[in-house]
PDB file of C-alpha atoms in Angstrom:
ATOM      1  CA  MET A 445      22.118   7.874  -8.789  1.00 81.00           C
ATOM      2  CA  ILE A 446      19.434   7.623  -7.151  1.00 93.00           C
ATOM      3  CA  HIS A 447      17.795  11.355  -6.746  1.00 94.00           C
ATOM      4  CA  PHE A 448      15.216  11.865  -3.574  1.00 97.00           C
ATOM      5  CA  THR A 449      12.690  14.213  -2.841  1.00 98.00           C
ATOM      6  CA  SER A 450      10.212  15.215  -0.461  1.00 98.00           C
ATOM      7  CA  GLU A 451       6.948  17.341   0.568  1.00 98.00           C
ATOM      8  CA  LYS A 452       5.869  18.520   3.317  1.00 98.00           C
ATOM      9  CA  LEU A 453       2.244  17.777   2.893  1.00 98.00           C
ATOM     10  CA  SER A 454       1.388  19.207   7.178  1.00 97.00           C
ATOM     11  CA  PRO A 455       2.720  19.759  10.292  1.00 94.00           C
ATOM     12  CA  SER A 456       3.787  15.779  10.623  1.00 97.00           C
ATOM     13  CA  ILE A 457       3.228  14.025   7.551  1.00 98.00           C
ATOM     14  CA  THR A 458       5.962  14.371   4.381  1.00 98.00           C
ATOM     15  CA  ARG A 459       5.948  12.296   1.002  1.00 98.00           C
ATOM     16  CA  ILE A 460       9.420  11.243   0.242  1.00 98.00           C
ATOM     17  CA  ARG A 461       9.783  10.318  -3.980  1.00 97.00           C
ATOM     18  CA  ASP A 462      12.520   8.362  -5.401  1.00 95.00           C
ATOM     19  CA  GLY A 463      11.815   8.746  -9.009  1.00 93.00           C
ATOM     20  CA  SER A 464       9.727   5.732  -9.257  1.00 95.00           C
ATOM     21  CA  ASP A 465       6.070   5.112  -9.456  1.00 94.00           C
ATOM     22  CA  VAL A 466       5.846   4.666  -5.735  1.00 97.00           C
ATOM     23  CA  CYS A 467       6.562   7.001  -2.905  1.00 98.00           C
ATOM     24  CA  GLU A 468       6.652   6.384   0.935  1.00 98.00           C
ATOM     25  CA  TYR A 469       5.848   8.698   4.263  1.00 98.00           C
ATOM     26  CA  LEU A 470       7.497   9.832   7.375  1.00 98.00           C
ATOM     27  CA  ILE A 471       5.456  10.637   9.746  1.00 98.00           C
ATOM     28  CA  GLU A 472       6.391  13.163  13.034  1.00 98.00           C
ATOM     29  CA  GLY A 473       5.781  13.383  15.924  1.00 98.00           C
ATOM     30  CA  ARG A 474       6.517  14.982  19.072  1.00 98.00           C
ATOM     31  CA  GLU A 475       9.549  13.273  19.989  1.00 98.00           C
ATOM     32  CA  ARG A 476      10.027  10.134  17.269  1.00 98.00           C
ATOM     33  CA  ALA A 477       8.680  10.072  14.147  1.00 98.00           C
ATOM     34  CA  ALA A 478       7.751   7.000  11.616  1.00 98.00           C
ATOM     35  CA  LEU A 479       9.026   5.627   8.168  1.00 98.00           C
ATOM     36  CA  ILE A 480       6.069   4.006   5.987  1.00 98.00           C
ATOM     37  CA  ASP A 481       7.176   1.657   3.696  1.00 98.00           C
ATOM     38  CA  THR A 482      10.549   1.410   1.702  1.00 98.00           C
ATOM     39  CA  GLY A 483      10.099   1.091  -2.054  1.00 98.00           C
ATOM     40  CA  TYR A 484      12.635  -0.750  -4.036  1.00 97.00           C
ATOM     41  CA  GLY A 485      15.166  -0.651  -1.903  1.00 97.00           C
ATOM     42  CA  ILE A 486      17.029   1.900  -4.116  1.00 97.00           C
ATOM     43  CA  GLY A 487      19.492   4.593  -3.515  1.00 97.00           C
ATOM     44  CA  ASP A 488      20.064   5.533  -0.024  1.00 97.00           C
ATOM     45  CA  LEU A 489      16.156   5.512   1.365  1.00 98.00           C
ATOM     46  CA  LYS A 490      17.661   5.670   5.074  1.00 98.00           C
ATOM     47  CA  GLY A 491      20.718   8.024   4.873  1.00 98.00           C
ATOM     48  CA  TYR A 492      17.633  10.641   2.948  1.00 98.00           C
ATOM     49  CA  VAL A 493      15.443   9.758   5.739  1.00 98.00           C
ATOM     50  CA  GLU A 494      18.456  10.930   8.962  1.00 98.00           C
ATOM     51  CA  THR A 495      18.182  14.456   6.209  1.00 98.00           C
ATOM     52  CA  LEU A 496      14.542  15.192   6.980  1.00 98.00           C
ATOM     53  CA  THR A 497      14.235  14.662  10.484  1.00 98.00           C
ATOM     54  CA  GLU A 498      16.853  14.110  13.875  1.00 97.00           C
ATOM     55  CA  LYS A 499      14.542  11.896  15.853  1.00 98.00           C
ATOM     56  CA  PRO A 500      14.426   8.130  16.734  1.00 98.00           C
ATOM     57  CA  TYR A 501      11.997   6.576  13.798  1.00 98.00           C
ATOM     58  CA  GLU A 502      10.435   2.987  13.379  1.00 98.00           C
ATOM     59  CA  VAL A 503      10.077   1.698  10.496  1.00 98.00           C
ATOM     60  CA  PHE A 504       6.786  -0.054   8.963  1.00 98.00           C
ATOM     61  CA  VAL A 505       6.005  -1.709   4.792  1.00 98.00           C
ATOM     62  CA  THR A 506       2.025  -1.823   4.412  1.00 98.00           C
ATOM     63  CA  HIS A 507       2.980  -5.048   2.516  1.00 98.00           C
ATOM     64  CA  GLY A 508       5.051  -7.792   1.156  1.00 98.00           C
ATOM     65  CA  HIS A 509       5.616  -6.486  -2.638  1.00 98.00           C
ATOM     66  CA  VAL A 510       8.374  -5.184  -3.949  1.00 98.00           C
ATOM     67  CA  ASP A 511       7.791  -1.234  -4.136  1.00 97.00           C
ATOM     68  CA  HIS A 512       6.947  -1.469  -0.949  1.00 98.00           C
ATOM     69  CA  ALA A 513       8.619  -3.260   1.488  1.00 98.00           C
ATOM     70  CA  ALA A 514      12.416  -4.138  -0.359  1.00 98.00           C
ATOM     71  CA  GLY A 515      13.996  -1.307   1.094  1.00 98.00           C
ATOM     72  CA  ALA A 516      13.016  -2.931   4.622  1.00 98.00           C
ATOM     73  CA  GLY A 517      17.090  -4.150   3.908  1.00 97.00           C
ATOM     74  CA  GLN A 518      18.957  -0.702   4.746  1.00 97.00           C
ATOM     75  CA  PHE A 519      16.626  -1.080   8.541  1.00 98.00           C
ATOM     76  CA  PRO A 520      18.185  -2.717  11.991  1.00 96.00           C
ATOM     77  CA  GLU A 521      13.858  -3.551  12.592  1.00 98.00           C
ATOM     78  CA  VAL A 522      11.162  -3.229  10.299  1.00 98.00           C
ATOM     79  CA  ARG A 523       7.040  -3.861  11.247  1.00 98.00           C
ATOM     80  CA  MET A 524       5.217  -5.825   8.903  1.00 98.00           C
ATOM     81  CA  ASN A 525       2.318  -7.999   9.492  1.00 98.00           C
ATOM     82  CA  LEU A 526       3.362 -11.500   9.039  1.00 98.00           C
ATOM     83  CA  GLY A 527       0.430 -12.237   6.847  1.00 98.00           C
ATOM     84  CA  ASP A 528       3.320 -11.628   3.799  1.00 98.00           C
ATOM     85  CA  THR A 529       6.459 -13.015   5.137  1.00 98.00           C
ATOM     86  CA  GLU A 530       6.737 -15.898   2.282  1.00 97.00           C
ATOM     87  CA  LEU A 531       5.580 -12.887  -0.352  1.00 98.00           C
ATOM     88  CA  ALA A 532       7.870 -10.224   1.193  1.00 97.00           C
ATOM     89  CA  LYS A 533      10.854 -12.921   0.487  1.00 96.00           C
ATOM     90  CA  GLU A 534       9.714 -13.379  -2.867  1.00 95.00           C
ATOM     91  CA  HIS A 535       9.114  -9.641  -3.942  1.00 96.00           C
ATOM     92  CA  CYS A 536      12.575  -8.594  -2.060  1.00 94.00           C
ATOM     93  CA  THR A 537      15.279 -10.096  -4.394  1.00 96.00           C
ATOM     94  CA  LEU A 538      17.101  -8.732  -5.964  1.00 95.00           C
ATOM     95  CA  SER A 539      16.419 -10.723  -9.743  1.00 95.00           C
ATOM     96  CA  PHE A 540      12.578  -9.671  -8.820  1.00 96.00           C
ATOM     97  CA  ARG A 541      13.151  -6.123  -8.186  1.00 95.00           C
ATOM     98  CA  LYS A 542      14.855  -5.349 -11.506  1.00 95.00           C
ATOM     99  CA  GLU A 543      12.604  -7.413 -13.528  1.00 94.00           C
ATOM    100  CA  ILE A 544       9.157  -5.701 -12.155  1.00 94.00           C
ATOM    101  CA  ILE A 545      11.635  -2.219 -11.983  1.00 94.00           C
ATOM    102  CA  ALA A 546      12.746  -2.649 -15.708  1.00 92.00           C
ATOM    103  CA  SER A 547       9.114  -3.239 -16.570  1.00 90.00           C
ATOM    104  CA  ASN A 548       7.056  -0.573 -14.256  1.00 87.00           C
ATOM    105  CA  THR A 549       9.506   2.491 -14.529  1.00 89.00           C
ATOM    106  CA  LYS A 550      11.100   4.402 -16.729  1.00 88.00           C
ATOM    107  CA  LEU A 551      14.850   4.042 -14.021  1.00 91.00           C
ATOM    108  CA  THR A 552      17.832   3.725 -15.275  1.00 90.00           C
ATOM    109  CA  LEU A 553      20.102   1.988 -12.378  1.00 93.00           C
ATOM    110  CA  SER A 554      23.658   0.862 -11.528  1.00 93.00           C
ATOM    111  CA  GLU A 555      25.270  -2.301  -9.667  1.00 94.00           C
ATOM    112  CA  GLU A 556      24.912   0.234  -7.098  1.00 94.00           C
ATOM    113  CA  ASP A 557      21.628   1.932  -6.973  1.00 95.00           C
ATOM    114  CA  TYR A 558      20.439  -1.429  -5.321  1.00 96.00           C
ATOM    115  CA  GLN A 559      20.180  -2.412  -1.310  1.00 96.00           C
ATOM    116  CA  PRO A 560      20.900  -5.435  -0.453  1.00 95.00           C
ATOM    117  CA  GLN A 561      18.013  -7.807   0.408  1.00 95.00           C
ATOM    118  CA  ARG A 562      16.633  -8.505   3.790  1.00 95.00           C
ATOM    119  CA  GLN A 563      17.612 -10.955   5.945  1.00 94.00           C
ATOM    120  CA  GLU A 564      16.115 -10.306   9.098  1.00 96.00           C
ATOM    121  CA  ALA A 565      12.722 -11.373  10.063  1.00 97.00           C
ATOM    122  CA  PHE A 566      10.212  -8.595   9.922  1.00 98.00           C
ATOM    123  CA  THR A 567       8.992  -7.923  13.627  1.00 98.00           C
ATOM    124  CA  ASP A 568       5.042  -8.662  14.145  1.00 98.00           C
ATOM    125  CA  LEU A 569       2.346  -5.562  12.782  1.00 98.00           C
ATOM    126  CA  ARG A 570      -1.267  -6.236  14.421  1.00 98.00           C
ATOM    127  CA  ASP A 571      -4.131  -5.231  13.853  1.00 98.00           C
ATOM    128  CA  GLU A 572      -5.373  -2.024  15.905  1.00 97.00           C
ATOM    129  CA  GLU A 573      -1.531  -1.722  17.346  1.00 98.00           C
ATOM    130  CA  THR A 574      -0.811   1.633  17.874  1.00 98.00           C
ATOM    131  CA  PHE A 575       2.193   3.649  18.277  1.00 98.00           C
ATOM    132  CA  ASP A 576       2.158   7.145  20.487  1.00 98.00           C
ATOM    133  CA  LEU A 577       4.701   9.367  18.263  1.00 98.00           C
ATOM    134  CA  GLY A 578       4.398  11.832  20.809  1.00 98.00           C
ATOM    135  CA  GLU A 579       1.006  14.320  20.523  1.00 98.00           C
ATOM    136  CA  VAL A 580       1.101  11.809  17.274  1.00 98.00           C
ATOM    137  CA  THR A 581      -0.715   8.691  17.190  1.00 98.00           C
ATOM    138  CA  LEU A 582      -0.170   5.634  14.537  1.00 98.00           C
ATOM    139  CA  ARG A 583      -2.919   3.012  14.654  1.00 98.00           C
ATOM    140  CA  TRP A 584      -2.676   0.504  12.192  1.00 98.00           C
ATOM    141  CA  ILE A 585      -5.706  -1.897  10.253  1.00 98.00           C
ATOM    142  CA  HIS A 586      -5.479  -4.957   9.059  1.00 98.00           C
ATOM    143  CA  VAL A 587      -7.104  -4.853   5.540  1.00 98.00           C
ATOM    144  CA  PRO A 588      -6.254  -8.193   3.800  1.00 98.00           C
ATOM    145  CA  GLY A 589      -7.370  -7.796  -0.574  1.00 98.00           C
ATOM    146  CA  HIS A 590      -4.315  -6.981  -2.081  1.00 98.00           C
ATOM    147  CA  THR A 591      -2.415  -9.090  -0.169  1.00 98.00           C
ATOM    148  CA  LYS A 592      -2.636 -11.200   3.043  1.00 98.00           C
ATOM    149  CA  GLY A 593      -1.236  -8.749   5.254  1.00 98.00           C
ATOM    150  CA  MET A 594      -2.017  -5.569   3.696  1.00 98.00           C
ATOM    151  CA  MET A 595      -2.657  -2.354   6.377  1.00 98.00           C
ATOM    152  CA  VAL A 596      -3.435   0.732   6.398  1.00 98.00           C
ATOM    153  CA  PRO A 597      -2.094   3.309   9.099  1.00 98.00           C
ATOM    154  CA  LEU A 598      -4.449   6.055  10.408  1.00 98.00           C
ATOM    155  CA  VAL A 599      -2.638   9.197  11.378  1.00 98.00           C
ATOM    156  CA  GLU A 600      -5.426  10.534  13.872  1.00 98.00           C
ATOM    157  CA  GLU A 601      -4.453  12.909  15.276  1.00 97.00           C
ATOM    158  CA  GLU A 602      -4.100  15.063  11.375  1.00 97.00           C
ATOM    159  CA  ARG A 603      -7.191  12.684  10.318  1.00 98.00           C
ATOM    160  CA  THR A 604      -5.724  11.322   7.760  1.00 98.00           C
ATOM    161  CA  VAL A 605      -5.888   8.035   6.259  1.00 98.00           C
ATOM    162  CA  LEU A 606      -2.845   6.182   3.576  1.00 98.00           C
ATOM    163  CA  PHE A 607      -4.774   4.060   1.938  1.00 98.00           C
ATOM    164  CA  GLY A 608      -2.364   2.807   0.144  1.00 96.00           C
ATOM    165  CA  ASP A 609      -3.034   0.001  -2.412  1.00 98.00           C
ATOM    166  CA  ALA A 610      -5.490  -1.263  -0.043  1.00 98.00           C
ATOM    167  CA  CYS A 611      -8.357   1.041  -1.687  1.00 98.00           C
ATOM    168  CA  GLY A 612      -7.553   3.603  -4.826  1.00 97.00           C
ATOM    169  CA  VAL A 613      -8.442   3.731  -8.453  1.00 97.00           C
ATOM    170  CA  GLY A 614      -7.508   0.797  -9.405  1.00 97.00           C
ATOM    171  CA  VAL A 615      -7.100  -1.828  -6.412  1.00 98.00           C
ATOM    172  CA  LEU A 616      -4.767  -4.708  -7.965  1.00 98.00           C
ATOM    173  CA  LEU A 617      -7.284  -8.333  -6.455  1.00 98.00           C
ATOM    174  CA  ALA A 618      -6.176 -10.614  -9.264  1.00 97.00           C
ATOM    175  CA  LEU A 619      -2.583 -11.112  -8.063  1.00 97.00           C
ATOM    176  CA  PRO A 620      -2.170 -15.643  -7.101  1.00 96.00           C
ATOM    177  CA  GLU A 621      -1.272 -13.547  -3.321  1.00 97.00           C
ATOM    178  CA  SER A 622      -4.905 -11.470  -3.230  1.00 98.00           C
ATOM    179  CA  LEU A 623      -7.603 -12.764  -1.526  1.00 98.00           C
ATOM    180  CA  THR A 624     -11.422 -12.900  -3.207  1.00 98.00           C
ATOM    181  CA  VAL A 625     -14.060 -10.674  -3.392  1.00 98.00           C
ATOM    182  CA  GLU A 626     -16.225 -11.748  -0.662  1.00 98.00           C
ATOM    183  CA  GLU A 627     -12.531 -11.791   1.739  1.00 98.00           C
ATOM    184  CA  TYR A 628     -12.064  -8.123   0.210  1.00 98.00           C
ATOM    185  CA  LEU A 629     -15.340  -6.566   1.250  1.00 98.00           C
ATOM    186  CA  GLU A 630     -15.422  -7.603   4.575  1.00 98.00           C
ATOM    187  CA  SER A 631     -12.336  -6.244   4.525  1.00 98.00           C
ATOM    188  CA  LEU A 632     -13.600  -3.113   2.952  1.00 98.00           C
ATOM    189  CA  LYS A 633     -16.644  -3.268   5.133  1.00 98.00           C
ATOM    190  CA  LYS A 634     -14.444  -2.737   8.633  1.00 98.00           C
ATOM    191  CA  LEU A 635     -12.059  -0.096   7.121  1.00 98.00           C
ATOM    192  CA  GLN A 636     -15.612   1.864   7.151  1.00 98.00           C
ATOM    193  CA  GLY A 637     -16.237   2.183   9.999  1.00 98.00           C
ATOM    194  CA  PHE A 638     -12.762   4.253  10.619  1.00 98.00           C
ATOM    195  CA  GLU A 639     -14.277   6.941   8.011  1.00 97.00           C
ATOM    196  CA  PRO A 640     -15.926   9.151  10.953  1.00 97.00           C
ATOM    197  CA  ARG A 641     -11.624   9.169  12.213  1.00 98.00           C
ATOM    198  CA  TYR A 642     -10.642  10.668   8.798  1.00 98.00           C
ATOM    199  CA  ASP A 643     -10.791  13.765   6.205  1.00 98.00           C
ATOM    200  CA  THR A 644      -8.199  12.861   3.947  1.00 98.00           C
ATOM    201  CA  VAL A 645      -7.180  10.048   1.835  1.00 98.00           C
ATOM    202  CA  LEU A 646      -3.244   9.404   0.554  1.00 98.00           C
ATOM    203  CA  ARG A 647      -2.090   6.130  -1.425  1.00 97.00           C
ATOM    204  CA  GLN A 648       1.634   5.479  -2.681  1.00 97.00           C
ATOM    205  CA  HIS A 649       0.934   5.399  -5.891  1.00 96.00           C
ATOM    206  CA  GLY A 650      -0.698   8.053  -8.409  1.00 94.00           C
ATOM    207  CA  THR A 651      -1.791  11.059  -7.764  1.00 95.00           C
ATOM    208  CA  CYS A 652      -0.970  10.255  -4.504  1.00 97.00           C
ATOM    209  CA  CYS A 653      -5.080  10.728  -2.621  1.00 96.00           C
ATOM    210  CA  SER A 654      -8.206   9.409  -2.949  1.00 97.00           C
ATOM    211  CA  THR A 655     -10.769  11.670  -2.007  1.00 97.00           C
ATOM    212  CA  LYS A 656     -13.448   9.731   0.350  1.00 96.00           C
ATOM    213  CA  ARG A 657     -16.349   8.529  -2.034  1.00 97.00           C
ATOM    214  CA  VAL A 658     -13.016   5.948  -2.911  1.00 98.00           C
ATOM    215  CA  LEU A 659     -14.316   3.219  -0.212  1.00 98.00           C
ATOM    216  CA  GLU A 660     -17.364   3.764  -0.983  1.00 98.00           C
ATOM    217  CA  ASP A 661     -16.999   3.002  -4.748  1.00 98.00           C
ATOM    218  CA  ASN A 662     -14.547   0.212  -4.050  1.00 98.00           C
ATOM    219  CA  ILE A 663     -17.917  -1.155  -1.567  1.00 98.00           C
ATOM    220  CA  GLU A 664     -20.058  -1.084  -4.129  1.00 98.00           C
ATOM    221  CA  ASN A 665     -17.889  -2.525  -6.590  1.00 98.00           C
ATOM    222  CA  CYS A 666     -17.555  -5.403  -4.740  1.00 98.00           C
ATOM    223  CA  GLU A 667     -21.021  -5.260  -4.430  1.00 98.00           C
ATOM    224  CA  ALA A 668     -21.517  -5.559  -8.531  1.00 98.00           C
ATOM    225  CA  ILE A 669     -18.904  -7.503  -8.970  1.00 98.00           C
ATOM    226  CA  LEU A 670     -20.770 -11.185  -6.548  1.00 98.00           C
ATOM    227  CA  ALA A 671     -23.281  -9.937  -8.091  1.00 98.00           C
ATOM    228  CA  GLY A 672     -22.673 -10.144 -11.483  1.00 98.00           C
ATOM    229  CA  THR A 673     -23.767  -6.205 -12.368  1.00 98.00           C
ATOM    230  CA  ASP A 674     -20.437  -4.863 -12.366  1.00 98.00           C
ATOM    231  CA  ASP A 675     -18.653  -3.944 -16.283  1.00 98.00           C
ATOM    232  CA  LYS A 676     -16.954  -7.264 -16.968  1.00 98.00           C
ATOM    233  CA  VAL A 677     -14.138  -4.970 -18.967  1.00 98.00           C
ATOM    234  CA  PRO A 678     -11.545  -7.626 -20.361  1.00 97.00           C
ATOM    235  CA  ALA A 679      -8.352  -6.666 -19.064  1.00 96.00           C
ATOM    236  CA  THR A 680      -4.656  -8.180 -18.583  1.00 95.00           C
ATOM    237  CA  LEU A 681      -2.487  -7.611 -15.455  1.00 94.00           C
ATOM    238  CA  MET A 682       1.289  -9.589 -15.133  1.00 89.00           C
ATOM    239  CA  GLY A 683       0.711 -10.704 -18.426  1.00 90.00           C
ATOM    240  CA  LYS A 684      -2.594 -12.684 -17.169  1.00 94.00           C
ATOM    241  CA  PRO A 685      -6.813 -12.234 -18.079  1.00 97.00           C
ATOM    242  CA  CYS A 686      -8.133 -10.589 -15.795  1.00 98.00           C
ATOM    243  CA  LEU A 687     -11.926  -8.646 -15.878  1.00 98.00           C
ATOM    244  CA  LYS A 688     -12.151  -4.551 -14.822  1.00 98.00           C
ATOM    245  CA  ALA A 689     -14.889  -3.535 -12.362  1.00 98.00           C
ATOM    246  CA  ARG A 690     -15.786  -0.209 -14.171  1.00 98.00           C
ATOM    247  CA  ALA A 691     -15.595   0.792 -17.470  1.00 98.00           C
ATOM    248  CA  VAL A 692     -12.254   3.612 -18.412  1.00 97.00           C
ATOM    249  CA  ASP A 693     -11.629   5.922 -20.457  1.00 96.00           C
ATOM    250  CA  GLU A 694      -8.825   4.122 -22.485  1.00 90.00           C
ATOM    251  CA  ALA A 695      -6.828   7.904 -22.257  1.00 92.00           C
ATOM    252  CA  THR A 696      -6.970   9.354 -19.104  1.00 91.00           C
ATOM    253  CA  GLY A 697      -7.533   6.466 -17.140  1.00 90.00           C
ATOM    254  CA  GLY A 698     -10.210   7.350 -15.089  1.00 94.00           C
ATOM    255  CA  ARG A 699     -14.033   5.782 -14.730  1.00 97.00           C
ATOM    256  CA  LEU A 700     -16.665   6.783 -17.341  1.00 97.00           C
ATOM    257  CA  ASP A 701     -19.284   7.809 -15.068  1.00 96.00           C
ATOM    258  CA  GLY A 702     -17.013  10.391 -13.451  1.00 96.00           C
ATOM    259  CA  ARG A 703     -16.871   7.912 -10.013  1.00 97.00           C
ATOM    260  CA  GLU A 704     -13.370   7.138  -8.746  1.00 97.00           C
ATOM    261  CA  GLY A 705     -13.082   3.246  -7.530  1.00 98.00           C
ATOM    262  CA  ASN A 706     -11.871   0.735  -9.471  1.00 98.00           C
ATOM    263  CA  ILE A 707     -11.112  -2.972  -9.377  1.00 98.00           C
ATOM    264  CA  LEU A 708      -9.510  -5.564 -11.388  1.00 98.00           C
ATOM    265  CA  TYR A 709      -9.747  -9.097 -10.585  1.00 98.00           C
ATOM    266  CA  ASP A 710      -9.783 -12.490 -10.932  1.00 97.00           C
ATOM    267  CA  PRO A 711     -12.811 -13.784 -12.007  1.00 97.00           C
ATOM    268  CA  GLU A 712     -12.339 -17.093 -10.673  1.00 96.00           C
ATOM    269  CA  ARG A 713     -11.455 -16.135  -7.524  1.00 96.00           C
ATOM    270  CA  ILE A 714     -14.534 -13.884  -6.577  1.00 98.00           C
ATOM    271  CA  ARG A 715     -16.156 -16.276  -3.539  1.00 97.00           C
ATOM    272  CA  ARG A 716     -14.078 -17.518  -0.741  1.00 90.00           C
ATOM    273  CA  GLN A 717     -15.149 -21.330  -2.110  1.00 81.00           C
ATOM    274  CA  GLU A 718     -13.443 -20.234  -5.421  1.00 59.00           C
ATOM    275  CA  SER A 719      -9.952 -20.204  -3.661  1.00 51.00           C
ATOM    276  CA  ARG A 720     -10.131 -23.314  -2.730  1.00 48.00           C
ATOM    277  CA  ASN A 721     -11.030 -24.694  -5.624  1.00 45.00           C
TER     278      ASN A 721
END
């Protein structure tokens, strides 16, 4: 049985955990609320959210990966950038969920723990789309890279941004669905334009928080990869070889130089033209 827990991070923001390696967020305004991400689709997330708020709420997923979108089947309407539609279909199957949970988490689950796969279409979530929750505004920023449809929410009045998987301590750009390093750099520079609007950075994995410096770090990492001056540390992702931009302490996973951001990338997909070959 899945046991959900939560922690209040601010008057408007609550972090939700289910014992796996990912978390979700509930954003509450005076009139409405928003659930951001739905996890692996295990346990009764919907029921738990409704113990946290009595307000009507909308549901969003930041991108189509299994650990963020697979719980969407519990909710009648879910918004996601439709660039990730096919990815979500693949990742949200029961067989794929079981495979990833077995390899990425320590959870022991029964068949009853899994929610059904979503059958309804997602509602599109567009760049710069805003949602007024009542004195709390949620603004969505399209940051393609990790996936084509990757979205980042900015909670404007809280001056808090949820980078999620879009920018962090180990951005995964070596996946088949990821964009090139060159394209990702353009997305990060666009995201940098919003930097004056936030003070706090949250994520959905690991410590689930970062400093604002993580964005600058990953812009510098992209520029180094494009110039061929990164550390090029051999690594593997999903059983396939890739490179890590910066050397890390194997015991802690932190960068040896004390900086924060890092990127795993495919050396065959650094520039746009390489992704078409």
